[in-house]
CSV table of C-alpha atoms and ligand atoms in Angstrom, one decimal:
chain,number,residue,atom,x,y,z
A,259,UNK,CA,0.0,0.0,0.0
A,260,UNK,CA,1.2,4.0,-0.9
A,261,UNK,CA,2.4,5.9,1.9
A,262,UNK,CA,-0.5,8.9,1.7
A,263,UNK,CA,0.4,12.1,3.2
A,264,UNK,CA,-2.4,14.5,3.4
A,265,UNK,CA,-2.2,18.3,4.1
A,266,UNK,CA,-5.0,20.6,5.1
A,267,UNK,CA,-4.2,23.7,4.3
A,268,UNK,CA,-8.0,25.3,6.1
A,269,UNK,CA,-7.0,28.6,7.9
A,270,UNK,CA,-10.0,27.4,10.7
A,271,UNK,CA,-11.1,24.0,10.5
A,272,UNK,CA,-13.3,24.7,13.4
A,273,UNK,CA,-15.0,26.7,10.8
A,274,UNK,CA,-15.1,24.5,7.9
A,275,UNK,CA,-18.2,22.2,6.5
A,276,UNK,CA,-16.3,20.8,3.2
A,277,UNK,CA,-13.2,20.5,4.4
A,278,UNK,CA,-13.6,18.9,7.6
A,279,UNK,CA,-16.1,16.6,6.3
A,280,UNK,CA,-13.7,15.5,3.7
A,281,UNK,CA,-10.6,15.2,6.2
A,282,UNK,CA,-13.1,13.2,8.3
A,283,UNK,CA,-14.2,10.6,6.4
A,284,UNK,CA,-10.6,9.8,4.5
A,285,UNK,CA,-9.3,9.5,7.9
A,286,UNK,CA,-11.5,7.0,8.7
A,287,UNK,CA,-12.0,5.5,5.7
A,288,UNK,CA,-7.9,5.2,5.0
A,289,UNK,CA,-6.8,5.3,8.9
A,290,UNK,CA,-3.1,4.2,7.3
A,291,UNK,CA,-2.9,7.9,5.6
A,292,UNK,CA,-0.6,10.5,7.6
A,293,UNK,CA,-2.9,13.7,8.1
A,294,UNK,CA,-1.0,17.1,8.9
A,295,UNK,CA,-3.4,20.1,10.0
A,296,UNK,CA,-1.5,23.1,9.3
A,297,UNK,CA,-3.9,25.5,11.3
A,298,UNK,CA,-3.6,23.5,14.5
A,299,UNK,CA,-0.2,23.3,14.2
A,300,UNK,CA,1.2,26.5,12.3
A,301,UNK,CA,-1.2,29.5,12.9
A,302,UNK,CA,0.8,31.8,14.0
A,303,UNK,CA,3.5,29.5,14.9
A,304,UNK,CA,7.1,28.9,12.9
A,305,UNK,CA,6.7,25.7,10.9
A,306,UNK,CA,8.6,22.2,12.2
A,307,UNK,CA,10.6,22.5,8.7
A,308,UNK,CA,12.5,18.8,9.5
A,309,UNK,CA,9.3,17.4,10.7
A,310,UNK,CA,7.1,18.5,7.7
A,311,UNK,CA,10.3,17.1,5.7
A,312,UNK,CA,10.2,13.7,7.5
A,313,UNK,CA,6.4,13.6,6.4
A,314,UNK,CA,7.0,14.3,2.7
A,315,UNK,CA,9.7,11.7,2.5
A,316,UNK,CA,7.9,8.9,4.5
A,317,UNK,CA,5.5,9.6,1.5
A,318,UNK,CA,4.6,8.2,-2.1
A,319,UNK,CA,1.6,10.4,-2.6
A,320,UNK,CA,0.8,13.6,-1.2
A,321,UNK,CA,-2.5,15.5,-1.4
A,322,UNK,CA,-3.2,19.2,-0.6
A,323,UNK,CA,-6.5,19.2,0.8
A,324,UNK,CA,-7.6,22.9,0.8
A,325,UNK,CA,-10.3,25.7,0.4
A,326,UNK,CA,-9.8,28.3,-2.8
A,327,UNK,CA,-8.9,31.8,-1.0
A,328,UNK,CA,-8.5,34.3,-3.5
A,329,UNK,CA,-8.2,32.0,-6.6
A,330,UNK,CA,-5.5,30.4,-5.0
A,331,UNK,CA,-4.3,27.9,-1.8
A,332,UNK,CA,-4.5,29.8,1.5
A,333,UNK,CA,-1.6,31.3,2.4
A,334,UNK,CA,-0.8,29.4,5.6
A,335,UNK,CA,-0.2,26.5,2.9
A,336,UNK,CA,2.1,28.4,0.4
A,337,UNK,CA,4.0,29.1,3.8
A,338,UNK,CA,4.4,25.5,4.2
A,339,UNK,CA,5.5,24.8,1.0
A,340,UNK,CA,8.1,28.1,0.6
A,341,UNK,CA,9.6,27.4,4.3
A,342,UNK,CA,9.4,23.2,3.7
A,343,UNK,CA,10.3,22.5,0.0
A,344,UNK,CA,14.0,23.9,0.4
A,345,UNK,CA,17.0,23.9,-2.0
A,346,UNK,CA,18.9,21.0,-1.2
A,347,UNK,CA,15.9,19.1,-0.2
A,348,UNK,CA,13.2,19.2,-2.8
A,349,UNK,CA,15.2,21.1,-5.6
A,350,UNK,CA,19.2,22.3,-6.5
A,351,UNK,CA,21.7,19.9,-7.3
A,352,UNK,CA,21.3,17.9,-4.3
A,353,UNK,CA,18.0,17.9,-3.5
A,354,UNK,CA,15.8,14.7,-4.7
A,355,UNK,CA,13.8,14.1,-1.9
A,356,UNK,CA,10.6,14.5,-3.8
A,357,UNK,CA,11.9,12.7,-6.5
A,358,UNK,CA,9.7,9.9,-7.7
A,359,UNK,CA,6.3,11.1,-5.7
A,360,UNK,CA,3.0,11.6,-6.8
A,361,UNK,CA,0.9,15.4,-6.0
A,362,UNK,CA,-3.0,15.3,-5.8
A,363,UNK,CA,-4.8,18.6,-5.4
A,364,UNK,CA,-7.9,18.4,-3.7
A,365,UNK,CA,-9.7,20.9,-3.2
A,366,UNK,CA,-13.0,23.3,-2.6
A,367,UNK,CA,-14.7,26.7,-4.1
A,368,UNK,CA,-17.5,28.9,-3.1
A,369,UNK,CA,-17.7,29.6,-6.8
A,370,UNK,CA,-19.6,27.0,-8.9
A,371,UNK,CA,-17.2,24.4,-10.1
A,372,UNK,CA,-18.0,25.2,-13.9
A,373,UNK,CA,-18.1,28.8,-13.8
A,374,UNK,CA,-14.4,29.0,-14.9
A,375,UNK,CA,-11.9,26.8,-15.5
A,376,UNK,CA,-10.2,26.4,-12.2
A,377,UNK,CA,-6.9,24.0,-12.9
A,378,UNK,CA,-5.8,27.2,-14.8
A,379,UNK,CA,-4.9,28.8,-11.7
A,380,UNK,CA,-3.0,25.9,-10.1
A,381,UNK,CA,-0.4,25.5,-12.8
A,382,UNK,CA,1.8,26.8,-10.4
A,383,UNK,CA,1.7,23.5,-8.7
A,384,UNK,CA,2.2,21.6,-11.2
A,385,UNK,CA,5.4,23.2,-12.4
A,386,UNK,CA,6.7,23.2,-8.4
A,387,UNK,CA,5.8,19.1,-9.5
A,388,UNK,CA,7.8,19.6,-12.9
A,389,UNK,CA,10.6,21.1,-10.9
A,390,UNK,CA,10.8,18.4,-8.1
A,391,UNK,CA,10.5,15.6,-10.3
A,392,UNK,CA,6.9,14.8,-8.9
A,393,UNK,CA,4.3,13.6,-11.3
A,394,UNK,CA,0.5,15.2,-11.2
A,395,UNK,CA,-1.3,12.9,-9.4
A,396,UNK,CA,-4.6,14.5,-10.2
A,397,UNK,CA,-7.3,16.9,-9.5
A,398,UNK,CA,-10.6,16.8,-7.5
A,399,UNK,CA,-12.6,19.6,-7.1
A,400,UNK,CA,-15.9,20.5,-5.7
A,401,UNK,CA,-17.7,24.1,-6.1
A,402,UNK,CA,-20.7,25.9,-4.3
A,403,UNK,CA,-19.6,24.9,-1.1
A,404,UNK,CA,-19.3,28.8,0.0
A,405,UNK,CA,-19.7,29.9,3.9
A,406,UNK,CA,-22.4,32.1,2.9
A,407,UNK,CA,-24.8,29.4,2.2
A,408,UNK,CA,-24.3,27.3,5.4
A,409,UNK,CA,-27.4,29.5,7.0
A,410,UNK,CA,-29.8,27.9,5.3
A,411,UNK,CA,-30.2,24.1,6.8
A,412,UNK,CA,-31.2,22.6,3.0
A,413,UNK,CA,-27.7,24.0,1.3
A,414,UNK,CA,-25.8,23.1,4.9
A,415,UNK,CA,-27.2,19.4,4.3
A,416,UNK,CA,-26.3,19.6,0.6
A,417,UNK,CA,-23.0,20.8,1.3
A,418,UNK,CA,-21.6,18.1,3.1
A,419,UNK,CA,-23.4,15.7,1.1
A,420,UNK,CA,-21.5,17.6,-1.9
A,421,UNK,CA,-18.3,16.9,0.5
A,422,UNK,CA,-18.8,13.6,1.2
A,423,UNK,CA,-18.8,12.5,-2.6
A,424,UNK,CA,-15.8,14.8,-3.1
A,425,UNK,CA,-13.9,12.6,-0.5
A,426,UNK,CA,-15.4,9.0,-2.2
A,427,UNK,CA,-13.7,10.6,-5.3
A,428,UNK,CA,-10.5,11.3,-4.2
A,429,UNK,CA,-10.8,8.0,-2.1
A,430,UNK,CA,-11.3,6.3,-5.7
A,431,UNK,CA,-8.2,8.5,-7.1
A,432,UNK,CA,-5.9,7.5,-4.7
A,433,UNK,CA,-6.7,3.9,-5.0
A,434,UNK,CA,-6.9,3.2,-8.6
B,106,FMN,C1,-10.6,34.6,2.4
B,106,FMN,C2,-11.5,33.8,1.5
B,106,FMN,C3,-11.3,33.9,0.1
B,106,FMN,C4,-12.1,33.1,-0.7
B,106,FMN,N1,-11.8,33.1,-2.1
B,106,FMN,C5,-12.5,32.4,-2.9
B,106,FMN,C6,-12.2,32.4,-4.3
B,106,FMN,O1,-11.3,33.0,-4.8
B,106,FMN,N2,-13.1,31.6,-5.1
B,106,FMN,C7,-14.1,30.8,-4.6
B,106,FMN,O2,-14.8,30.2,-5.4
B,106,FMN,N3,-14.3,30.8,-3.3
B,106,FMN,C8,-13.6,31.5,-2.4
B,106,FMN,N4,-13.8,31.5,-1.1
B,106,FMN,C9,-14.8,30.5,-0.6
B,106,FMN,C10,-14.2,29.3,-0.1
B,106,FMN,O3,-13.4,28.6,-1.1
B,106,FMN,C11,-15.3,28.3,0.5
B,106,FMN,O4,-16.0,29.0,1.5
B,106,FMN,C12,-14.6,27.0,1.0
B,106,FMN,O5,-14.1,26.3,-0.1
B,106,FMN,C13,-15.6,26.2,1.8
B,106,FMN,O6,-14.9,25.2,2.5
B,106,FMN,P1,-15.0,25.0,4.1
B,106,FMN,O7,-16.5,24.7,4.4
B,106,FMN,O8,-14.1,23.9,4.4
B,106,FMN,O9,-14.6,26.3,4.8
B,106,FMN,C14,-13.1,32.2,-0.2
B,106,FMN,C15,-13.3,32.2,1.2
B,106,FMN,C16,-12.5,33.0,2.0
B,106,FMN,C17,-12.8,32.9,3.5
């Protein structure tokens, strides 16, 4: 079985729907996966840069679990990655550690998922896969799962149902 690592990059999972009802049910449903929760362990705080490190080479595939902020990943995540994939280790002459892994992105938008064509925007990660000899594992992707609707108990419910088939997919990804 693949070593899974997978990162949530949520700013406040106490506040999420989508994303904690993904995490929630790929930790149960692959309990073998390593999970790392950025904001319980990094708001605010320096990164463990050899920890994080340890993670990502223990792995074979690593997902980036996270909410769209501003057409992008949150920024506590691009932290991560600017303070964790180093010269030396993930890149430079020297630095292969990454070397042979597989990158999935997963994750979710307030914005409907076919209102634009979202990969576009992450082609940044898949050069930073290009230049650490990682392949593209794969998207999955799930839209109108904004905050604003969670008032209403009808879009709450179909919400996390929307979340829920969203982690059966990338459950179904990172099996095949
Ligand atoms: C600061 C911020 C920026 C956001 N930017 C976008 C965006 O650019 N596009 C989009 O579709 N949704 C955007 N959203 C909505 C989030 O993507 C959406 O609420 C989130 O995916 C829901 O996941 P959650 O229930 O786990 O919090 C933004 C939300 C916040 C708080």
């Amino acid at each position: 079985m693949k070593n899974i690592l997978i990162i949530s990059g949520h700013t406040d999972m106490d506040d999420s729907v989508a994303n904690k009802t993904i995490m929630s049910i790929l930790e149960e449903k692959l309990p073998e996966c390593r999970t790392v929760y950025l904001d319980r362990l990094y708001t605010h705080k320096p990164i463990d840069v050899a920890t994080e490190q340890q993670n990502l080479i223990w792995a074979d595939t690593i997902v980036l679990q996270f909410p769209v902020f501003w057409f992008s990943m949150p920024s506590l995540m691009h932290r991560w990655m600017e303070e964790v994939f180093l010269h030396g280790f993930s890149h430079g002459s020297a630095g292969d550690k990454l070397k042979g892994k597989t990158m999935v992105l997963s994750y979710t938008t307030g914005a409907p998922a076919d209102c634009m064509n979202w990969d576009d925007f992450f082609h940044f990660l898949r050069g930073a896969c290009q230049f650490t000899g990682m392949s593209y594992g794969g998207t999955v992707h799930t839209g109108s799962v904004s905050y604003n609707l969670r008032q209403d108990p009808q879009q709450l419910a179909e919400i996390t149902q929307r979340a829920a088939a969203h982690a059966e997919k990338l459950i179904a990804l990172l099996q095949a």
